[in-house]
Each structure stands twice: as structure tokens, then as C-alpha cells.
Tab-separated table of C-alpha atoms in Angstrom:
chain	number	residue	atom	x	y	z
A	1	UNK	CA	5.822	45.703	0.481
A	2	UNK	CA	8.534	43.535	2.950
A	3	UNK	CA	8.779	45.225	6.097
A	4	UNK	CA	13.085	45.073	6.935
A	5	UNK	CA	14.158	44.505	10.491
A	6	UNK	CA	17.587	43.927	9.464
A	7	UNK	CA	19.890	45.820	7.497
A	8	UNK	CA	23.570	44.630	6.019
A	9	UNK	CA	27.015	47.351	5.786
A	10	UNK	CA	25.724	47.276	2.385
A	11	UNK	CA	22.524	48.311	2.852
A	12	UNK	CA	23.496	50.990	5.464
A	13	UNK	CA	25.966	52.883	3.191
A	14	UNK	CA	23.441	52.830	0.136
A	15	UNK	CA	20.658	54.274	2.596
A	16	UNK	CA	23.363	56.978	4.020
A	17	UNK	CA	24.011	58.250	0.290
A	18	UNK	CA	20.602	58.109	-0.749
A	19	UNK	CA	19.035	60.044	1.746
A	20	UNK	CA	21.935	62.209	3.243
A	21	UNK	CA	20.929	65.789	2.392
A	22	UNK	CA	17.260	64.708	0.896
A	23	UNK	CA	15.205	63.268	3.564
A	24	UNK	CA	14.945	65.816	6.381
A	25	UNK	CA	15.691	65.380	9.876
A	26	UNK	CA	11.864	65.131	10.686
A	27	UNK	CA	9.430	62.985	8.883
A	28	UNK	CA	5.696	62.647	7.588
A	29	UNK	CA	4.573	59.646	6.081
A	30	UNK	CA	1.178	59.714	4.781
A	31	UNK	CA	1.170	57.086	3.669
A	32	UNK	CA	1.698	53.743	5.240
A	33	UNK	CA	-0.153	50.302	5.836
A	34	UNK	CA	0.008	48.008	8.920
A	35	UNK	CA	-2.094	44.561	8.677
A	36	UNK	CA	-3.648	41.934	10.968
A	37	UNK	CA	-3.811	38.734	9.292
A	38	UNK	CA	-7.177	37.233	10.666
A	39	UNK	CA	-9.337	39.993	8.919
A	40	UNK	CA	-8.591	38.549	5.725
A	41	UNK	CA	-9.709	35.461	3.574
A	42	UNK	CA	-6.836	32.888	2.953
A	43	UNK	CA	-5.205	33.795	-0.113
A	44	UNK	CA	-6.046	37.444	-0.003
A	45	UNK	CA	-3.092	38.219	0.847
A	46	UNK	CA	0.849	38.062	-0.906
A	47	UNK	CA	2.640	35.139	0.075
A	48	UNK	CA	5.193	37.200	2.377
A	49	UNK	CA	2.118	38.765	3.904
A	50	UNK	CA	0.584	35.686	5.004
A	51	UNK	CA	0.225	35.546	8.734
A	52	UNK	CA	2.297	38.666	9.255
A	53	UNK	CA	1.362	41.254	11.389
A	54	UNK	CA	2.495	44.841	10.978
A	55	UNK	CA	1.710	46.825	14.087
A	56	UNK	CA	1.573	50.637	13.702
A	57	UNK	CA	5.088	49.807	16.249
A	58	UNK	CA	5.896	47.804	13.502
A	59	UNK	CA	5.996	49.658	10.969
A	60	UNK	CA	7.822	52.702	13.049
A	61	UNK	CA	10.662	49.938	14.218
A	62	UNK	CA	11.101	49.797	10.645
A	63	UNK	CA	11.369	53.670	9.327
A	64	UNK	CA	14.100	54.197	12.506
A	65	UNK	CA	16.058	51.395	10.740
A	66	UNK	CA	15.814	52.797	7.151
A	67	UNK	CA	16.098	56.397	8.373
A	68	UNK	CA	18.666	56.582	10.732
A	69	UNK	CA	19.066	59.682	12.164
A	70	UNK	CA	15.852	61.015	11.204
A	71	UNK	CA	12.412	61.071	13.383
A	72	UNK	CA	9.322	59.764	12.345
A	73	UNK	CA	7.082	62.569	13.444
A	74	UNK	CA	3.681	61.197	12.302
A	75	UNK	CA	2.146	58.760	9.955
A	76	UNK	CA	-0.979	58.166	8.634
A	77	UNK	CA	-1.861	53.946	8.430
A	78	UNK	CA	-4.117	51.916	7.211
A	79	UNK	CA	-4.684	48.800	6.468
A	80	UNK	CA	-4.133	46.531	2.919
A	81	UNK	CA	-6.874	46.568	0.588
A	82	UNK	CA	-8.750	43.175	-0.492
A	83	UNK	CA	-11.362	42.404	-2.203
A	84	UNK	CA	-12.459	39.318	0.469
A	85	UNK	CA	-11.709	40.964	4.324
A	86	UNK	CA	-14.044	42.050	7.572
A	87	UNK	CA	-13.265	45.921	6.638
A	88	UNK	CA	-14.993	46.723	10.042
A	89	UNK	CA	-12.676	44.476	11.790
A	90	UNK	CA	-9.087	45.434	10.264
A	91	UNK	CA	-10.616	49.246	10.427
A	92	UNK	CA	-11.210	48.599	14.369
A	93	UNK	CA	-7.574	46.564	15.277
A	94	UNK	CA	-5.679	49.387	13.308
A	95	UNK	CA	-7.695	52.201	15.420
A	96	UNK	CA	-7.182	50.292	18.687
A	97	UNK	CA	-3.790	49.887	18.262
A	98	UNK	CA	-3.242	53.842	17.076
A	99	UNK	CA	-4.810	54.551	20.565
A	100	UNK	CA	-3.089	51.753	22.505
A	101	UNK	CA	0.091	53.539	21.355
A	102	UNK	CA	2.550	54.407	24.318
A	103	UNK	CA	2.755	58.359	24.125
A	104	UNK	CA	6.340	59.424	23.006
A	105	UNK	CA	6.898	56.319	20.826
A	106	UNK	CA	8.186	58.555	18.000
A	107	UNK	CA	5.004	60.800	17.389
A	108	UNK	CA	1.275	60.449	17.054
A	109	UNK	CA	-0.075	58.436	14.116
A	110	UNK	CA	-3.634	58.855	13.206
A	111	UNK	CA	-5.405	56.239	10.936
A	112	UNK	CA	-7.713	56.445	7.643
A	113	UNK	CA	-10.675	53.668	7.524
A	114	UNK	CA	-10.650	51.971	4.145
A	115	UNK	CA	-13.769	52.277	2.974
A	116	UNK	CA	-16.429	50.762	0.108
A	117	UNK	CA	-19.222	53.362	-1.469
A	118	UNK	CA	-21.932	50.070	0.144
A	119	UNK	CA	-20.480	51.000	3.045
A	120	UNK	CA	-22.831	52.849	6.059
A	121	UNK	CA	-21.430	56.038	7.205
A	122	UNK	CA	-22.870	55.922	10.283
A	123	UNK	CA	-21.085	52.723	11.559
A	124	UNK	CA	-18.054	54.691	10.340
A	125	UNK	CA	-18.771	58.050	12.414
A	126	UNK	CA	-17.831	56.260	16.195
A	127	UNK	CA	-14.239	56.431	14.373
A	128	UNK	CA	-14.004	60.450	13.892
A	129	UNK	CA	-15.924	61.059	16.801
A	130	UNK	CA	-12.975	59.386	18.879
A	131	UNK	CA	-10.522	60.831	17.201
A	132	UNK	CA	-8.277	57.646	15.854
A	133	UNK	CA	-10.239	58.270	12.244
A	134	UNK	CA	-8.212	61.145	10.159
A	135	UNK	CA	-10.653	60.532	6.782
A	136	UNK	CA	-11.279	57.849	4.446
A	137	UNK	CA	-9.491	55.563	2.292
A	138	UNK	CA	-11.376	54.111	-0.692
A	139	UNK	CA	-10.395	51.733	-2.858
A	140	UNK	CA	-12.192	50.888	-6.626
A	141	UNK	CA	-11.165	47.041	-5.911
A	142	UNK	CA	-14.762	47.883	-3.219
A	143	UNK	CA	-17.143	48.344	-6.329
A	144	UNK	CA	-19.161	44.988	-6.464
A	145	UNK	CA	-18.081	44.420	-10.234
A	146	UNK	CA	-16.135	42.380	-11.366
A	147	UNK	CA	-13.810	44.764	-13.785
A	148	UNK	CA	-12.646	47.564	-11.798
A	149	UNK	CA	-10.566	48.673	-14.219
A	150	UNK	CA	-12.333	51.107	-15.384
A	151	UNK	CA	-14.661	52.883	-12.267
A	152	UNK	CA	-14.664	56.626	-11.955
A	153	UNK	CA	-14.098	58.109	-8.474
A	154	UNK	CA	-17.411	58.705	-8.267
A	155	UNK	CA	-18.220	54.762	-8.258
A	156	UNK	CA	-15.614	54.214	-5.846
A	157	UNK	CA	-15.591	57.339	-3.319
A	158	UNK	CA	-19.485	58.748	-3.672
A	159	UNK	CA	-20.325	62.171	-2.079
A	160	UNK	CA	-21.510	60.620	1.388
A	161	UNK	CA	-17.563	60.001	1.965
A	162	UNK	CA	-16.622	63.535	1.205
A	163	UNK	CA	-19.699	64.683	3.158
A	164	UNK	CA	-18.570	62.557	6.613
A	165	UNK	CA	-15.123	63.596	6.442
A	166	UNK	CA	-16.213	67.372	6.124
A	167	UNK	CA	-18.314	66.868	9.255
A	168	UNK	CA	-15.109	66.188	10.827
């Protein structure tokens, strides 16, 4: 994923046919990540990732310049999946910043916690209690195997996740 915070008359003209009379004038993204680079082990991360942060404002500077015209009503972010990063800590800088958001900046954006089945729900429950948790994001690269290849949802997302997110 490259996050573009510049676009050329080239660019702008294929955007304008591509999304002219597809894309509505109001938009939901459900699905969008943001990062903070010091929750991650060195090399976790793709080389044009490295030491980037992507803000939630980020990311929404970035969908008004591909969607001109168009609002960004909500979005749903969360943070890139690795194998080797403080999950607690990218989970609590992408909540903060949800909350620290400046009200009309576009819409509200709520936030899923990526999640591994060794995790302990209750260190996740402060999250939905607040209100800047929406539900869970889990990943198989989170099953302490080697080969993930080949997990079923139920070794990657066990019933405890289903059973938090229903409390809330």
C-alpha cells in the first residue's frame, strides 16, 4: 500500500473517468490501515513503510485527494499486521488518535484491534468499553506456528473473540 499526497493531470483525469458515476458522493471504507512505526521490529515492515507514519488524518488527506468531490463519511482502521510488533501498543496509538480526532474532520472513524487467539480478552475490553474499539481484527499470521498456510478460522479467531464483540 503507498499512501499518495500528490497527484499528476494524468492521474487526475484517469481518477475522474474511473470513478465518475461509480463511487458515490458519500463514502464508507471499511477497510483501511494507518501505522506507527515504533510498534514494530526492524524489518517487519515493507521498505516504503519503514519509518512512515499513517495517521487516521493521514490516511483521510489521502481519500480527499483520490476522491475528489466525494466525502469520506467513516472508516474503519487498523493497524498492519506482523508477525514481530507490541499489538497492545499499535492497538492503543491507533485508538488514541481515533479519539484525538478534531470533530468535523470528514466523519467519525472507529477502529478494530488486531488481535491473536493467545491474546487476553480482558486487556482488550477497556477498548469497547470506551467506545474507540468497533470489533476485532484477527490475523492467521498470530497462530504461534510456523506454517500458517493452512489454519482454520477457528485457530486464528476462537469463540472468546466472537463472544467479546457480542458483549458489545
Amino acid at each position: 500500500m503507498k499512501i499518495e499526497t500528490e497527484l499528476n493531470a494524468d492521474d487526475r483525469q484517469l481518477l475522474a473517468e474511473a470513478t465518475e458515476g461509480f463511487v458515490p458522493s458519500v463514502v464508507r471504507d471499511v477497510h483501511g490501515h494507518v501505522l506507527e512505526p515504533s510498534g514494530y521490529a526492524p524489518g517487519t515492515l515493507a521498505p516504503h513503510l519503514e519509518g512512515r507514519r499513517l495517521a487516521p488524518s493521514t490516511y483521510r488527506a489521502a481519500m480527499d485527494l483520490l476522491l475528489p468531490g466525494r466525502r469520506l463519511a467513516e472508516a474503519v482502521l487498523f493497524p498492519f499486521p506482523a508477525r514481530q510488533h507490541d499489538r497492545a501498543a499499535v492497538n492503543r496509538w491507533r485508538f488514541d488518535e481515533i479519539a484525538a480526532a478534531p470533530a468535523g474532520g470528514g466523519g467519525p472513524d472507529h477502529g478494530l484491534a488486531i488481535v491473536a487467539p493467545t491474546d487476553d480478552p480482558r486487556q482488550l475490553e477497556p477498548g469497547f468499553v470506551s467506545g474507540r474499539c468497533r470489533g476485532l481484527k484477527p490475523y492467521p499470521v498470530y497462530v504461534p506456528r510456523a506454517d500458517t498456510s493452512q489454519v482454520g478460522v477457528e485457530g486464528f479467531a476462537p469463540e472468546w473473540m466472537g463472544e467479546l464483540c457480542d458483549r458489545h
